[in-house]
Amino acid sequence: EPLQFYWAAFLSRILGTGLSFLTLKISAATAGLLTIPFIFLLGRELEDDLTGLLAALLTAMAFWPNAISRVGLRFPFNPLFVAPALYFVFRGLRRGSRNDFLWAGLALGLGLNGYSPFRMMAVAMAAVFSLYLAVPQNNGGRIRLVEQFVSMGLVTLAVFAPLMRYAVQTPEMFWYRLLGRLSGAETQLPGPAWAIFWHNQKNGLGMF
């Protein structure tokens, strides 16, 4: 997950803060701030200006987005790229614009370098396109959609290529954190992983 370190190194040089905890906190806080305009754009794309403004306001004020943006870790790099990836994909699907899909591919590629849970976005994007292909439309529309999906994937692959090479060379390190959460490889789980997962989902939904 190298992106935070590249960003922190850049900021340390520009701001003169050096290799410090302050640099890490600034890098995470700026990621959180940069997320807000994309939340607005995504809300506007899905509904209207008011929806975008309310979504941006809630993101700026809510406890959780602020908390993860102030601890100096890489958590905020997940929403930072989820929001633009979804925004450009939905706009591309509505407008049929190839450029939107290319921008979405860039956001996906950068996001894959940011925080490991972002890898689920690749699955989410495949689901979005599968659902959209199921909508009745002419063959020309389906072919164009597949072409756009492939172009997005190629841009994602190009940006992700250095980390993908690392994943191929050292898969045990690349997948270590994920496998550590799904098994007892890192910490002994108190029960079956699937049972813990569903128990946590039930508790999360129970908040409301």
Short mmCIF file of C-alpha atoms in Angstrom, two decimals:
data_model
loop_
_atom_site.label_atom_id
_atom_site.label_comp_id
_atom_site.label_asym_id
_atom_site.label_seq_id
_atom_site.Cartn_x
_atom_site.Cartn_y
_atom_site.Cartn_z
CA GLU A 1 0.00 0.00 0.00
CA PRO A 2 2.61 2.55 -1.11
CA LEU A 3 0.51 5.59 -2.00
CA GLN A 4 0.42 7.11 1.49
CA PHE A 5 4.19 6.95 1.71
CA TYR A 6 4.69 8.60 -1.69
CA TRP A 7 2.23 11.31 -0.70
CA ALA A 8 3.85 11.78 2.72
CA ALA A 9 7.31 12.00 1.17
CA PHE A 10 6.06 14.67 -1.24
CA LEU A 11 4.44 16.68 1.56
CA SER A 12 7.48 16.40 3.81
CA ARG A 13 9.60 17.93 1.05
CA ILE A 14 7.10 20.69 0.25
CA LEU A 15 6.17 21.58 3.86
CA GLY A 16 9.53 20.87 5.45
CA THR A 17 7.96 18.67 8.16
CA GLY A 18 10.40 15.80 7.62
CA LEU A 19 9.75 12.13 8.32
CA SER A 20 7.45 12.72 11.26
CA PHE A 21 4.09 11.82 12.71
CA LEU A 22 2.94 15.32 11.77
CA THR A 23 3.67 14.55 8.11
CA LEU A 24 1.61 11.36 8.30
CA LYS A 25 -1.28 13.21 9.93
CA ILE A 26 -1.19 15.95 7.29
CA SER A 27 -1.14 13.36 4.51
CA ALA A 28 -4.18 11.58 5.95
CA ALA A 29 -6.06 14.83 6.66
CA THR A 30 -5.56 16.11 3.12
CA ALA A 31 -6.88 12.79 1.79
CA GLY A 32 -9.98 13.28 3.91
CA LEU A 33 -10.45 16.85 2.68
CA LEU A 34 -10.00 15.88 -0.96
CA THR A 35 -12.77 13.28 -0.56
CA ILE A 36 -15.44 15.90 0.18
CA PRO A 37 -15.75 17.45 -3.32
CA PHE A 38 -16.02 14.00 -4.88
CA ILE A 39 -18.77 13.11 -2.41
CA PHE A 40 -20.61 16.22 -3.60
CA LEU A 41 -20.13 15.28 -7.26
CA LEU A 42 -21.27 11.72 -6.63
CA GLY A 43 -24.40 12.86 -4.79
CA ARG A 44 -25.20 15.33 -7.55
CA GLU A 45 -24.70 12.67 -10.21
CA LEU A 46 -27.01 10.24 -8.45
CA GLU A 47 -29.71 12.80 -7.60
CA ASP A 48 -29.25 16.58 -7.63
CA ASP A 49 -27.26 19.51 -6.22
CA LEU A 50 -29.03 19.42 -2.86
CA THR A 51 -28.24 15.74 -2.41
CA GLY A 52 -24.59 16.42 -3.23
CA LEU A 53 -24.41 19.32 -0.78
CA LEU A 54 -26.03 17.32 2.03
CA ALA A 55 -23.74 14.36 1.40
CA ALA A 56 -20.67 16.62 1.43
CA LEU A 57 -21.89 18.35 4.59
CA LEU A 58 -22.43 15.05 6.41
CA THR A 59 -19.02 13.79 5.27
CA ALA A 60 -17.36 16.96 6.55
CA MET A 61 -19.15 16.84 9.92
CA ALA A 62 -19.55 13.13 10.69
CA PHE A 63 -17.40 11.57 13.38
CA TRP A 64 -16.08 8.58 11.48
CA PRO A 65 -14.71 10.32 8.34
CA ASN A 66 -13.03 12.90 10.57
CA ALA A 67 -11.63 10.31 12.97
CA ILE A 68 -10.00 8.20 10.25
CA SER A 69 -8.53 11.34 8.66
CA ARG A 70 -6.66 12.43 11.77
CA VAL A 71 -4.78 9.37 13.01
CA GLY A 72 -2.02 9.43 10.40
CA LEU A 73 -2.87 6.02 8.95
CA ARG A 74 -3.97 5.08 5.43
CA PHE A 75 -7.72 4.61 6.14
CA PRO A 76 -8.89 7.82 4.37
CA PHE A 77 -7.25 6.72 1.13
CA ASN A 78 -10.15 4.26 0.71
CA PRO A 79 -13.06 6.76 0.44
CA LEU A 80 -10.75 9.19 -1.38
CA PHE A 81 -10.77 6.88 -4.41
CA VAL A 82 -14.09 5.08 -3.93
CA ALA A 83 -16.00 8.35 -4.40
CA PRO A 84 -14.37 9.45 -7.70
CA ALA A 85 -14.38 5.89 -9.09
CA LEU A 86 -18.14 5.62 -8.53
CA TYR A 87 -18.75 9.17 -9.73
CA PHE A 88 -16.96 8.69 -13.04
CA VAL A 89 -18.46 5.24 -13.64
CA PHE A 90 -22.03 6.39 -13.04
CA ARG A 91 -21.46 9.51 -15.14
CA GLY A 92 -19.92 7.39 -17.87
CA LEU A 93 -22.85 4.98 -17.87
CA ARG A 94 -25.28 7.90 -18.13
CA ARG A 95 -23.41 9.83 -20.80
CA GLY A 96 -21.68 7.00 -22.64
CA SER A 97 -18.40 8.96 -22.36
CA ARG A 98 -15.18 6.99 -22.77
CA ASN A 99 -13.20 9.69 -20.93
CA ASP A 100 -15.27 9.14 -17.79
CA PHE A 101 -14.36 5.47 -17.80
CA LEU A 102 -10.69 6.33 -18.29
CA TRP A 103 -10.86 8.64 -15.25
CA ALA A 104 -12.61 5.86 -13.31
CA GLY A 105 -9.79 3.51 -14.27
CA LEU A 106 -7.24 6.00 -12.96
CA ALA A 107 -9.14 6.29 -9.66
CA LEU A 108 -9.33 2.51 -9.37
CA GLY A 109 -5.62 2.08 -10.09
CA LEU A 110 -4.62 4.70 -7.54
CA GLY A 111 -7.07 3.31 -4.99
CA LEU A 112 -5.52 -0.14 -5.27
CA ASN A 113 -2.26 1.47 -4.15
CA GLY A 114 -3.93 3.22 -1.23
CA TYR A 115 -5.57 0.85 1.28
CA SER A 116 -6.07 -2.88 0.94
CA PRO A 117 -9.90 -3.03 1.44
CA PHE A 118 -10.19 -1.02 -1.78
CA ARG A 119 -9.55 -4.29 -3.64
CA MET A 120 -13.25 -5.03 -3.21
CA MET A 121 -13.96 -2.13 -5.59
CA ALA A 122 -12.81 -4.31 -8.48
CA VAL A 123 -15.55 -6.79 -7.55
CA ALA A 124 -18.07 -3.96 -7.12
CA MET A 125 -17.27 -2.52 -10.55
CA ALA A 126 -17.67 -5.92 -12.18
CA ALA A 127 -21.07 -6.21 -10.47
CA VAL A 128 -22.13 -2.75 -11.72
CA PHE A 129 -21.28 -3.60 -15.31
CA SER A 130 -22.91 -7.04 -15.08
CA LEU A 131 -26.14 -5.47 -13.83
CA TYR A 132 -26.03 -2.78 -16.50
CA LEU A 133 -25.47 -5.38 -19.24
CA ALA A 134 -28.61 -7.15 -18.01
CA VAL A 135 -30.69 -4.05 -18.80
CA PRO A 136 -32.46 -4.44 -22.18
CA GLN A 137 -30.57 -2.50 -24.86
CA ASN A 138 -29.40 -2.97 -28.42
CA ASN A 139 -26.29 -4.97 -29.27
CA GLY A 140 -24.40 -1.81 -30.20
CA GLY A 141 -24.93 -0.46 -26.69
CA ARG A 142 -23.66 -3.68 -25.11
CA ILE A 143 -20.57 -3.76 -27.32
CA ARG A 144 -19.79 -0.13 -26.49
CA LEU A 145 -20.22 -0.86 -22.78
CA VAL A 146 -17.82 -3.80 -22.95
CA GLU A 147 -15.28 -1.65 -24.81
CA GLN A 148 -15.56 1.04 -22.15
CA PHE A 149 -15.18 -1.51 -19.36
CA VAL A 150 -12.05 -2.92 -21.03
CA SER A 151 -10.56 0.57 -21.48
CA MET A 152 -11.19 1.31 -17.80
CA GLY A 153 -9.56 -1.99 -16.85
CA LEU A 154 -6.48 -1.28 -18.96
CA VAL A 155 -5.92 2.08 -17.27
CA THR A 156 -6.40 0.45 -13.86
CA LEU A 157 -3.93 -2.27 -14.78
CA ALA A 158 -1.33 0.24 -15.97
CA VAL A 159 -1.46 2.21 -12.71
CA PHE A 160 -1.58 -0.92 -10.56
CA ALA A 161 1.22 -2.71 -12.48
CA PRO A 162 4.12 -2.01 -10.06
CA LEU A 163 2.17 -3.26 -7.05
CA MET A 164 0.85 -6.20 -9.09
CA ARG A 165 4.42 -7.22 -9.81
CA TYR A 166 5.11 -7.16 -6.08
CA ALA A 167 1.96 -9.24 -5.52
CA VAL A 168 3.18 -11.85 -8.00
CA GLN A 169 6.70 -11.93 -6.54
CA THR A 170 5.66 -12.03 -2.86
CA PRO A 171 2.02 -13.15 -2.66
CA GLU A 172 2.37 -14.18 0.98
CA MET A 173 3.08 -10.55 1.91
CA PHE A 174 0.56 -8.99 -0.47
CA TRP A 175 -2.31 -11.13 0.86
CA TYR A 176 -1.05 -11.38 4.44
CA ARG A 177 -3.39 -8.82 6.01
CA LEU A 178 -6.47 -10.09 4.18
CA LEU A 179 -5.75 -13.70 5.04
CA GLY A 180 -4.96 -12.66 8.59
CA ARG A 181 -8.53 -11.34 8.90
CA LEU A 182 -10.11 -14.43 7.33
CA SER A 183 -8.15 -17.04 9.27
CA GLY A 184 -6.07 -17.48 12.38
CA ALA A 185 -2.83 -16.71 10.56
CA GLU A 186 -2.27 -13.45 12.45
CA THR A 187 -4.46 -13.77 15.55
CA GLN A 188 -6.37 -16.84 16.67
CA LEU A 189 -10.05 -16.28 15.89
CA PRO A 190 -12.58 -17.02 18.66
CA GLY A 191 -14.77 -18.94 16.20
CA PRO A 192 -15.44 -19.62 12.49
CA ALA A 193 -14.66 -16.59 10.33
CA TRP A 194 -18.04 -16.69 8.56
CA ALA A 195 -19.93 -16.76 11.88
CA ILE A 196 -17.94 -13.78 13.22
CA PHE A 197 -18.58 -11.89 9.98
CA TRP A 198 -22.36 -12.34 10.11
CA HIS A 199 -22.43 -11.55 13.82
CA ASN A 200 -20.62 -8.27 13.15
CA GLN A 201 -22.99 -7.46 10.25
CA LYS A 202 -25.99 -8.03 12.52
CA ASN A 203 -24.54 -5.76 15.20
CA GLY A 204 -23.72 -3.08 12.62
CA LEU A 205 -27.23 -3.10 11.17
CA GLY A 206 -28.61 -3.05 14.71
CA MET A 207 -27.10 0.41 15.25
CA PHE A 208 -29.93 1.99 13.32
#
